[in-house]
């Protein structure tokens, strides 16, 4: 990724829906880049409550991270981002270093860092919104929707500067969203209670007018016309307000996958990055071969995403091909089998194999949060476990 001010450069002629054989062949011969944006919550280590100190912590962390750390819409959140990497090992090193820098900056202000899709304890009211014209405009435009934006995500960016090709890849990835949501689910608690969902953040985010699974796009002209309609009707402020789970980034030349809750550990982010890059590489192979994207009915895809957000890895999931329920782990293992060639090509197969084995043993973030709660029926224990998971970045790497 590059700085947020950059606009993706789209090659001339990238307006058709077909004709990318040579382009996709080029992608297959080299490693795709991967980058991440992670959002964290700041909490008081004694009360475990959110603290509105993000501007101070960001200023402190900027000494190490520069422009790669910034504020978010609320003063309880810090966002940090990596550079683009072709090496997953280098990406992992930077995720660890990034987390260490934010943890140290927060500690200098007597705070701790949590990486969860939602805060565990009830959030303060009124919400402390970060100063700035864009955030003020958002609050005026969307009202109470912004009251619940203390939710945090992990956004992964795969380098595809060609807009037409990025949209084709998006078409191929849409049907994989339920599995990605289940893998990353890490937000079972909201306002101090168990919501009954593994990823409550997914449900909260879906309330926005341009959120959830993206449409299937016929061409760049189709995409541009829809963006124009959404902005012209006041549905979104600008292209940055496209909150779909997959979108061409509006500020860097990448395809951005946004279906993930903030992950409890750096290892979780690395696993998701490897899987996501393999999904994109596999889609590029299919596009080159002329294989059309699987196109489930939008209503069924939305249902499958809802089910994934509810059950995570522990229950059943919607098999979009068979249109019936299957164990969520079965569908994920089927997906990983499909990704085997792309994972091997990028040298990520061992990482994903080990990471998936770890999730099968320990559970995803939602399961780990609930396990922490079961010891004493204490939400405070959940916050403590989340703080310790982020602090582990200091212990895991020099």
Short mmCIF file of C-alpha atoms in Angstrom, two decimals:
data_model
loop_
_atom_site.label_atom_id
_atom_site.label_comp_id
_atom_site.label_asym_id
_atom_site.label_seq_id
_atom_site.Cartn_x
_atom_site.Cartn_y
_atom_site.Cartn_z
CA UNK A 1 0.00 0.00 0.00
CA UNK A 2 0.96 3.61 -0.39
CA UNK A 3 -0.16 6.79 1.29
CA UNK A 4 -3.87 7.46 1.45
CA UNK A 5 -3.64 10.38 -0.91
CA UNK A 6 -2.72 8.27 -3.91
CA UNK A 7 -5.25 7.43 -6.61
CA UNK A 8 -5.02 4.01 -8.29
CA UNK A 9 -3.50 4.18 -11.76
CA UNK A 10 -5.69 2.29 -14.22
CA UNK A 11 -4.01 1.24 -17.49
CA UNK A 12 -5.49 2.57 -20.70
CA UNK A 13 -8.12 0.32 -22.21
CA UNK A 14 -9.12 -1.21 -18.86
CA UNK A 15 -12.80 -0.74 -19.46
CA UNK A 16 -13.84 -4.03 -20.97
CA UNK A 17 -15.15 -7.08 -19.16
CA UNK A 18 -12.89 -9.52 -21.01
CA UNK A 19 -9.56 -9.79 -22.78
CA UNK A 20 -7.13 -10.03 -19.85
CA UNK A 21 -5.35 -13.27 -20.72
CA UNK A 22 -1.90 -11.71 -21.08
CA UNK A 23 -2.39 -9.53 -18.02
CA UNK A 24 -3.45 -12.39 -15.75
CA UNK A 25 -0.61 -14.56 -17.04
CA UNK A 26 1.78 -11.84 -15.89
CA UNK A 27 0.23 -11.89 -12.41
CA UNK A 28 0.62 -15.66 -12.21
CA UNK A 29 4.35 -15.49 -12.89
CA UNK A 30 5.11 -13.33 -9.88
CA UNK A 31 4.03 -12.96 -6.30
CA UNK A 32 1.10 -10.70 -5.58
CA UNK A 33 1.65 -7.97 -3.02
CA UNK A 34 -0.28 -8.00 0.24
CA UNK A 35 -0.75 -5.22 2.77
CA UNK A 36 -2.99 -4.66 5.79
CA UNK A 37 -4.79 -1.97 7.72
CA UNK A 38 -5.52 -2.91 11.33
CA UNK A 39 -7.78 -1.04 13.74
CA UNK A 40 -7.27 -1.23 17.51
CA UNK A 41 -9.19 -0.08 20.58
CA UNK A 42 -7.65 1.79 23.52
CA UNK A 43 -8.70 0.70 27.01
CA UNK A 44 -7.96 1.59 30.61
CA UNK A 45 -6.05 -1.36 32.14
CA UNK A 46 -7.94 -1.07 35.46
CA UNK A 47 -11.52 -0.35 34.45
CA UNK A 48 -11.20 -2.05 31.02
CA UNK A 49 -13.33 0.78 29.63
CA UNK A 50 -12.62 2.54 26.35
CA UNK A 51 -10.49 5.67 26.60
CA UNK A 52 -10.71 8.56 24.07
CA UNK A 53 -6.95 9.10 23.78
CA UNK A 54 -6.34 8.08 20.17
CA UNK A 55 -4.94 11.46 18.99
CA UNK A 56 -2.26 11.35 21.71
CA UNK A 57 -1.39 7.72 21.06
CA UNK A 58 -1.22 8.28 17.29
CA UNK A 59 1.13 11.23 17.75
CA UNK A 60 3.32 9.07 19.97
CA UNK A 61 3.31 6.07 17.62
CA UNK A 62 4.07 8.27 14.60
CA UNK A 63 7.66 8.58 15.87
CA UNK A 64 8.09 4.94 14.79
CA UNK A 65 5.39 4.45 12.16
CA UNK A 66 5.19 7.87 10.49
CA UNK A 67 2.17 8.20 8.22
CA UNK A 68 1.36 4.52 8.65
CA UNK A 69 -0.56 5.26 11.84
CA UNK A 70 -3.64 7.45 12.05
CA UNK A 71 -6.87 8.13 13.91
CA UNK A 72 -10.29 6.72 13.04
CA UNK A 73 -13.81 8.12 13.38
CA UNK A 74 -13.87 7.74 17.18
CA UNK A 75 -11.23 8.79 19.67
CA UNK A 76 -11.07 5.24 21.01
CA UNK A 77 -9.55 3.79 17.83
CA UNK A 78 -6.10 3.72 16.29
CA UNK A 79 -5.45 2.54 12.73
CA UNK A 80 -2.06 1.32 11.56
CA UNK A 81 -1.08 -0.04 8.17
CA UNK A 82 1.75 -1.95 6.57
CA UNK A 83 3.65 -1.42 3.37
CA UNK A 84 2.91 -3.77 0.45
CA UNK A 85 4.89 -7.03 0.60
CA UNK A 86 5.46 -9.96 -1.72
CA UNK A 87 7.08 -11.92 1.12
CA UNK A 88 4.63 -13.17 3.76
CA UNK A 89 7.51 -13.37 6.25
CA UNK A 90 8.31 -9.68 5.74
CA UNK A 91 4.61 -8.87 6.04
CA UNK A 92 4.46 -10.80 9.34
CA UNK A 93 7.51 -8.97 10.66
CA UNK A 94 5.90 -5.62 9.94
CA UNK A 95 2.57 -6.61 11.53
CA UNK A 96 4.43 -7.54 14.72
CA UNK A 97 6.52 -4.35 14.65
CA UNK A 98 3.42 -2.24 13.98
CA UNK A 99 1.58 -3.73 16.94
CA UNK A 100 4.60 -3.28 19.19
CA UNK A 101 4.81 0.40 18.26
CA UNK A 102 1.13 1.01 19.05
CA UNK A 103 1.36 -0.95 22.32
CA UNK A 104 4.38 1.09 23.43
CA UNK A 105 2.76 4.39 22.47
CA UNK A 106 -0.40 3.50 24.40
CA UNK A 107 1.61 2.40 27.45
CA UNK A 108 3.26 5.82 27.65
CA UNK A 109 -0.22 7.20 28.30
CA UNK A 110 -1.15 4.50 30.79
CA UNK A 111 -3.32 2.61 28.29
CA UNK A 112 -3.55 -0.87 26.80
CA UNK A 113 -4.46 -2.02 23.30
CA UNK A 114 -7.23 -4.43 22.30
CA UNK A 115 -7.76 -5.95 18.87
CA UNK A 116 -11.39 -7.02 18.67
CA UNK A 117 -14.20 -6.40 16.21
CA UNK A 118 -16.25 -4.78 18.96
CA UNK A 119 -15.57 -3.44 22.46
CA UNK A 120 -16.53 -5.97 25.13
CA UNK A 121 -17.86 -3.57 27.75
CA UNK A 122 -20.56 -0.93 27.18
CA UNK A 123 -19.24 2.01 25.20
CA UNK A 124 -19.37 5.55 26.60
CA UNK A 125 -22.14 7.96 25.62
CA UNK A 126 -22.00 10.29 23.87
CA UNK A 127 -19.37 8.85 21.56
CA UNK A 128 -16.15 10.86 21.35
CA UNK A 129 -15.83 11.58 17.61
CA UNK A 130 -12.46 12.55 16.17
CA UNK A 131 -12.27 16.16 15.03
CA UNK A 132 -12.24 16.84 11.31
CA UNK A 133 -14.58 17.95 8.52
CA UNK A 134 -15.09 14.48 7.03
CA UNK A 135 -16.11 12.92 10.34
CA UNK A 136 -18.38 15.86 11.13
CA UNK A 137 -20.02 15.49 7.74
CA UNK A 138 -20.49 11.77 8.31
CA UNK A 139 -22.17 12.32 11.68
CA UNK A 140 -24.50 14.90 10.15
CA UNK A 141 -25.34 12.61 7.23
CA UNK A 142 -25.66 9.22 8.93
CA UNK A 143 -26.71 10.09 12.47
CA UNK A 144 -26.95 7.17 14.88
CA UNK A 145 -25.07 4.84 12.52
CA UNK A 146 -21.91 6.63 13.58
CA UNK A 147 -22.77 6.02 17.25
CA UNK A 148 -21.82 2.38 16.72
CA UNK A 149 -18.55 2.92 14.87
CA UNK A 150 -16.37 1.76 17.74
CA UNK A 151 -16.19 -1.45 15.69
CA UNK A 152 -12.79 -2.46 14.34
CA UNK A 153 -11.75 -4.37 11.24
CA UNK A 154 -8.73 -5.75 9.46
CA UNK A 155 -8.60 -4.71 5.79
CA UNK A 156 -6.32 -6.65 3.45
CA UNK A 157 -5.05 -5.16 0.18
CA UNK A 158 -3.86 -7.25 -2.76
CA UNK A 159 -2.03 -5.32 -5.45
CA UNK A 160 -4.11 -5.11 -8.65
CA UNK A 161 -3.78 -1.66 -10.29
CA UNK A 162 -6.10 -2.51 -13.22
CA UNK A 163 -9.67 -1.56 -12.23
CA UNK A 164 -11.37 -3.85 -14.72
CA UNK A 165 -9.33 -6.83 -13.58
CA UNK A 166 -9.93 -5.95 -9.91
CA UNK A 167 -13.68 -5.98 -10.53
CA UNK A 168 -13.46 -9.37 -12.23
CA UNK A 169 -11.55 -10.74 -9.24
CA UNK A 170 -14.18 -9.26 -6.93
CA UNK A 171 -16.82 -11.19 -8.87
CA UNK A 172 -14.91 -14.43 -8.26
CA UNK A 173 -14.33 -13.72 -4.55
CA UNK A 174 -17.93 -12.82 -3.60
CA UNK A 175 -18.99 -16.41 -2.98
CA UNK A 176 -16.04 -16.95 -0.60
CA UNK A 177 -17.10 -14.18 1.78
CA UNK A 178 -18.97 -16.48 4.24
CA UNK A 179 -15.84 -18.56 4.80
CA UNK A 180 -13.72 -15.45 5.33
CA UNK A 181 -16.21 -14.03 7.84
CA UNK A 182 -16.21 -17.32 9.76
CA UNK A 183 -12.42 -17.53 9.84
CA UNK A 184 -12.00 -13.99 11.15
CA UNK A 185 -15.01 -13.77 13.52
CA UNK A 186 -13.82 -11.98 16.67
CA UNK A 187 -16.69 -9.89 18.03
CA UNK A 188 -19.20 -11.92 20.08
CA UNK A 189 -19.74 -9.22 22.71
CA UNK A 190 -21.50 -5.87 22.44
CA UNK A 191 -22.55 -3.56 25.29
CA UNK A 192 -21.30 -6.07 27.86
CA UNK A 193 -23.37 -9.05 26.71
CA UNK A 194 -22.93 -12.02 24.42
CA UNK A 195 -24.85 -11.22 21.24
CA UNK A 196 -25.21 -14.84 20.15
CA UNK A 197 -23.10 -14.01 17.09
CA UNK A 198 -19.46 -14.84 16.44
CA UNK A 199 -19.10 -11.60 14.47
CA UNK A 200 -21.44 -8.91 15.68
CA UNK A 201 -19.31 -6.37 13.80
CA UNK A 202 -20.49 -7.93 10.53
CA UNK A 203 -24.11 -7.32 11.51
CA UNK A 204 -23.45 -3.77 12.73
CA UNK A 205 -21.54 -2.89 9.56
CA UNK A 206 -24.27 -4.32 7.33
CA UNK A 207 -26.61 -1.49 8.37
CA UNK A 208 -24.73 0.96 6.18
CA UNK A 209 -26.30 1.67 2.79
CA UNK A 210 -23.38 0.41 0.68
CA UNK A 211 -22.06 -2.46 2.79
CA UNK A 212 -22.00 -6.26 2.76
CA UNK A 213 -21.28 -8.38 -0.32
CA UNK A 214 -20.56 -6.25 -3.39
CA UNK A 215 -22.69 -6.49 -6.52
CA UNK A 216 -21.57 -8.63 -9.43
CA UNK A 217 -20.09 -6.16 -11.92
CA UNK A 218 -20.45 -6.56 -15.67
CA UNK A 219 -17.79 -3.96 -16.50
CA UNK A 220 -16.02 -0.86 -15.24
CA UNK A 221 -18.83 1.16 -16.82
CA UNK A 222 -21.30 -0.72 -14.60
CA UNK A 223 -19.15 0.05 -11.54
CA UNK A 224 -18.75 3.73 -12.45
CA UNK A 225 -22.48 4.14 -13.08
CA UNK A 226 -23.34 2.60 -9.72
CA UNK A 227 -20.85 4.83 -7.90
CA UNK A 228 -22.34 7.85 -9.66
CA UNK A 229 -25.86 6.78 -8.65
CA UNK A 230 -24.87 6.26 -5.01
CA UNK A 231 -23.11 9.61 -4.76
CA UNK A 232 -25.75 11.45 -6.78
CA UNK A 233 -28.53 10.22 -4.50
CA UNK A 234 -26.65 11.12 -1.32
CA UNK A 235 -26.30 7.48 -0.32
CA UNK A 236 -22.53 7.80 0.12
CA UNK A 237 -20.37 10.88 0.49
CA UNK A 238 -17.85 9.75 -2.14
CA UNK A 239 -16.16 6.60 -3.39
CA UNK A 240 -14.54 6.17 0.03
CA UNK A 241 -18.03 5.45 1.35
CA UNK A 242 -18.27 2.19 -0.58
CA UNK A 243 -18.18 -0.12 2.40
CA UNK A 244 -18.63 -3.38 0.53
CA UNK A 245 -16.74 -6.39 1.85
CA UNK A 246 -14.69 -6.32 -1.37
CA UNK A 247 -13.94 -3.15 -3.30
CA UNK A 248 -11.29 -1.58 -5.50
CA UNK A 249 -9.49 0.68 -3.06
CA UNK A 250 -10.22 4.37 -3.54
CA UNK A 251 -6.74 5.50 -2.45
CA UNK A 252 -4.21 2.81 -3.44
CA UNK A 253 -3.92 0.50 -6.51
CA UNK A 254 -5.29 -2.60 -4.83
CA UNK A 255 -8.31 -4.79 -4.37
CA UNK A 256 -9.38 -4.36 -0.74
CA UNK A 257 -11.01 -7.21 1.17
CA UNK A 258 -12.85 -5.83 4.20
CA UNK A 259 -14.82 -8.79 5.58
CA UNK A 260 -12.56 -9.39 8.58
CA UNK A 261 -13.02 -8.49 12.22
CA UNK A 262 -9.92 -7.03 13.85
CA UNK A 263 -7.82 -10.06 14.71
CA UNK A 264 -6.70 -10.94 18.26
CA UNK A 265 -3.12 -11.82 17.29
CA UNK A 266 -0.65 -10.98 14.56
CA UNK A 267 -0.62 -14.68 13.59
CA UNK A 268 -4.33 -14.46 12.81
CA UNK A 269 -3.74 -11.53 10.46
CA UNK A 270 -0.92 -13.39 8.70
CA UNK A 271 -3.14 -16.44 8.16
CA UNK A 272 -5.92 -14.29 6.66
CA UNK A 273 -3.41 -12.49 4.44
CA UNK A 274 -2.08 -15.75 3.02
CA UNK A 275 -5.58 -17.12 2.38
CA UNK A 276 -6.75 -13.87 0.78
CA UNK A 277 -3.77 -13.61 -1.53
CA UNK A 278 -4.31 -17.23 -2.61
CA UNK A 279 -7.98 -16.51 -3.31
CA UNK A 280 -7.02 -13.60 -5.55
CA UNK A 281 -4.33 -15.62 -7.33
CA UNK A 282 -6.79 -18.46 -7.91
CA UNK A 283 -9.35 -16.01 -9.28
CA UNK A 284 -6.76 -14.63 -11.70
CA UNK A 285 -6.04 -18.15 -12.91
CA UNK A 286 -9.75 -18.75 -13.47
CA UNK A 287 -10.13 -15.47 -15.33
CA UNK A 288 -7.20 -16.31 -17.61
CA UNK A 289 -8.75 -19.72 -18.31
CA UNK A 290 -12.08 -18.12 -19.17
CA UNK A 291 -13.90 -19.75 -16.26
CA UNK A 292 -16.84 -17.58 -15.20
CA UNK A 293 -17.34 -16.48 -11.62
CA UNK A 294 -19.79 -18.52 -9.58
CA UNK A 295 -22.76 -16.20 -9.14
CA UNK A 296 -25.08 -17.24 -6.29
CA UNK A 297 -28.32 -15.30 -5.86
CA UNK A 298 -27.64 -12.13 -3.90
CA UNK A 299 -30.28 -13.05 -1.33
CA UNK A 300 -28.69 -16.45 -0.71
CA UNK A 301 -25.20 -14.94 -0.47
CA UNK A 302 -26.45 -12.43 2.08
CA UNK A 303 -28.05 -15.28 4.04
CA UNK A 304 -24.78 -17.23 3.96
CA UNK A 305 -22.87 -14.21 5.28
CA UNK A 306 -25.43 -13.80 8.08
CA UNK A 307 -25.07 -17.46 9.01
CA UNK A 308 -21.27 -17.19 9.01
CA UNK A 309 -21.46 -14.13 11.27
CA UNK A 310 -23.73 -16.01 13.66
CA UNK A 311 -22.00 -19.39 13.87
CA UNK A 312 -18.39 -18.67 12.95
CA UNK A 313 -16.47 -21.93 12.90
CA UNK A 314 -18.57 -23.77 15.46
CA UNK A 315 -21.83 -24.40 13.60
CA UNK A 316 -23.22 -25.00 10.16
CA UNK A 317 -22.71 -22.82 7.10
CA UNK A 318 -24.61 -22.37 3.87
CA UNK A 319 -23.17 -24.38 0.99
CA UNK A 320 -23.95 -21.94 -1.82
CA UNK A 321 -23.52 -24.58 -4.51
CA UNK A 322 -25.69 -27.28 -2.93
CA UNK A 323 -28.02 -24.77 -1.24
CA UNK A 324 -28.01 -26.64 2.03
CA UNK A 325 -26.19 -26.56 5.36
CA UNK A 326 -22.75 -28.07 5.89
CA UNK A 327 -20.36 -27.82 8.84
CA UNK A 328 -18.49 -24.53 8.53
CA UNK A 329 -15.15 -26.29 8.93
CA UNK A 330 -15.97 -28.60 6.01
CA UNK A 331 -16.55 -25.68 3.66
CA UNK A 332 -13.37 -23.94 4.80
CA UNK A 333 -11.28 -27.07 4.31
CA UNK A 334 -12.79 -27.47 0.85
CA UNK A 335 -11.79 -23.87 0.09
CA UNK A 336 -8.23 -24.44 1.35
CA UNK A 337 -7.94 -27.51 -0.87
CA UNK A 338 -8.93 -25.35 -3.85
CA UNK A 339 -6.25 -22.83 -2.90
CA UNK A 340 -3.43 -25.37 -2.61
CA UNK A 341 -1.70 -24.45 -5.92
CA UNK A 342 -1.78 -20.70 -5.21
CA UNK A 343 -0.56 -21.19 -1.63
CA UNK A 344 2.31 -23.36 -2.87
CA UNK A 345 3.18 -20.82 -5.58
CA UNK A 346 3.57 -18.05 -3.00
CA UNK A 347 5.37 -20.27 -0.47
CA UNK A 348 2.51 -19.87 2.02
CA UNK A 349 1.25 -23.45 2.24
CA UNK A 350 3.01 -24.36 5.50
CA UNK A 351 1.87 -21.13 7.16
CA UNK A 352 -1.76 -21.74 6.25
CA UNK A 353 -1.64 -25.42 7.18
CA UNK A 354 -0.24 -24.58 10.62
CA UNK A 355 -2.57 -21.62 11.07
CA UNK A 356 -5.68 -23.62 10.23
CA UNK A 357 -4.58 -26.40 12.62
CA UNK A 358 -4.20 -23.76 15.33
CA UNK A 359 -7.71 -22.40 14.71
CA UNK A 360 -9.14 -25.93 14.76
CA UNK A 361 -7.53 -26.40 18.20
CA UNK A 362 -7.95 -22.98 19.84
CA UNK A 363 -10.89 -21.63 17.86
CA UNK A 364 -11.21 -18.31 16.08
CA UNK A 365 -11.20 -15.06 18.01
CA UNK A 366 -14.86 -15.35 19.01
CA UNK A 367 -14.32 -18.79 20.51
CA UNK A 368 -11.26 -17.57 22.41
CA UNK A 369 -13.19 -14.59 23.79
CA UNK A 370 -15.98 -16.87 25.00
CA UNK A 371 -13.46 -19.28 26.53
CA UNK A 372 -11.96 -16.41 28.53
CA UNK A 373 -15.45 -15.45 29.72
CA UNK A 374 -16.33 -18.98 30.88
CA UNK A 375 -13.69 -19.07 33.60
CA UNK A 376 -15.52 -16.64 35.89
CA UNK A 377 -18.42 -15.37 33.79
CA UNK A 378 -16.48 -12.11 33.67
CA UNK A 379 -16.43 -9.67 30.73
CA UNK A 380 -13.34 -8.11 32.33
CA UNK A 381 -11.50 -11.40 31.80
CA UNK A 382 -12.31 -11.17 28.10
CA UNK A 383 -10.73 -7.72 27.88
CA UNK A 384 -7.69 -8.99 29.78
CA UNK A 385 -7.29 -11.90 27.36
CA UNK A 386 -7.53 -9.54 24.38
CA UNK A 387 -4.93 -7.19 25.88
CA UNK A 388 -2.57 -10.11 26.45
CA UNK A 389 -3.06 -11.34 22.87
CA UNK A 390 -1.92 -7.98 21.47
CA UNK A 391 0.94 -7.74 23.97
CA UNK A 392 2.17 -11.11 22.68
CA UNK A 393 3.53 -9.26 19.65
CA UNK A 394 6.36 -8.07 21.89
CA UNK A 395 7.11 -11.63 23.02
CA UNK A 396 6.85 -13.28 19.62
CA UNK A 397 9.40 -11.20 17.71
CA UNK A 398 12.65 -9.48 18.75
#
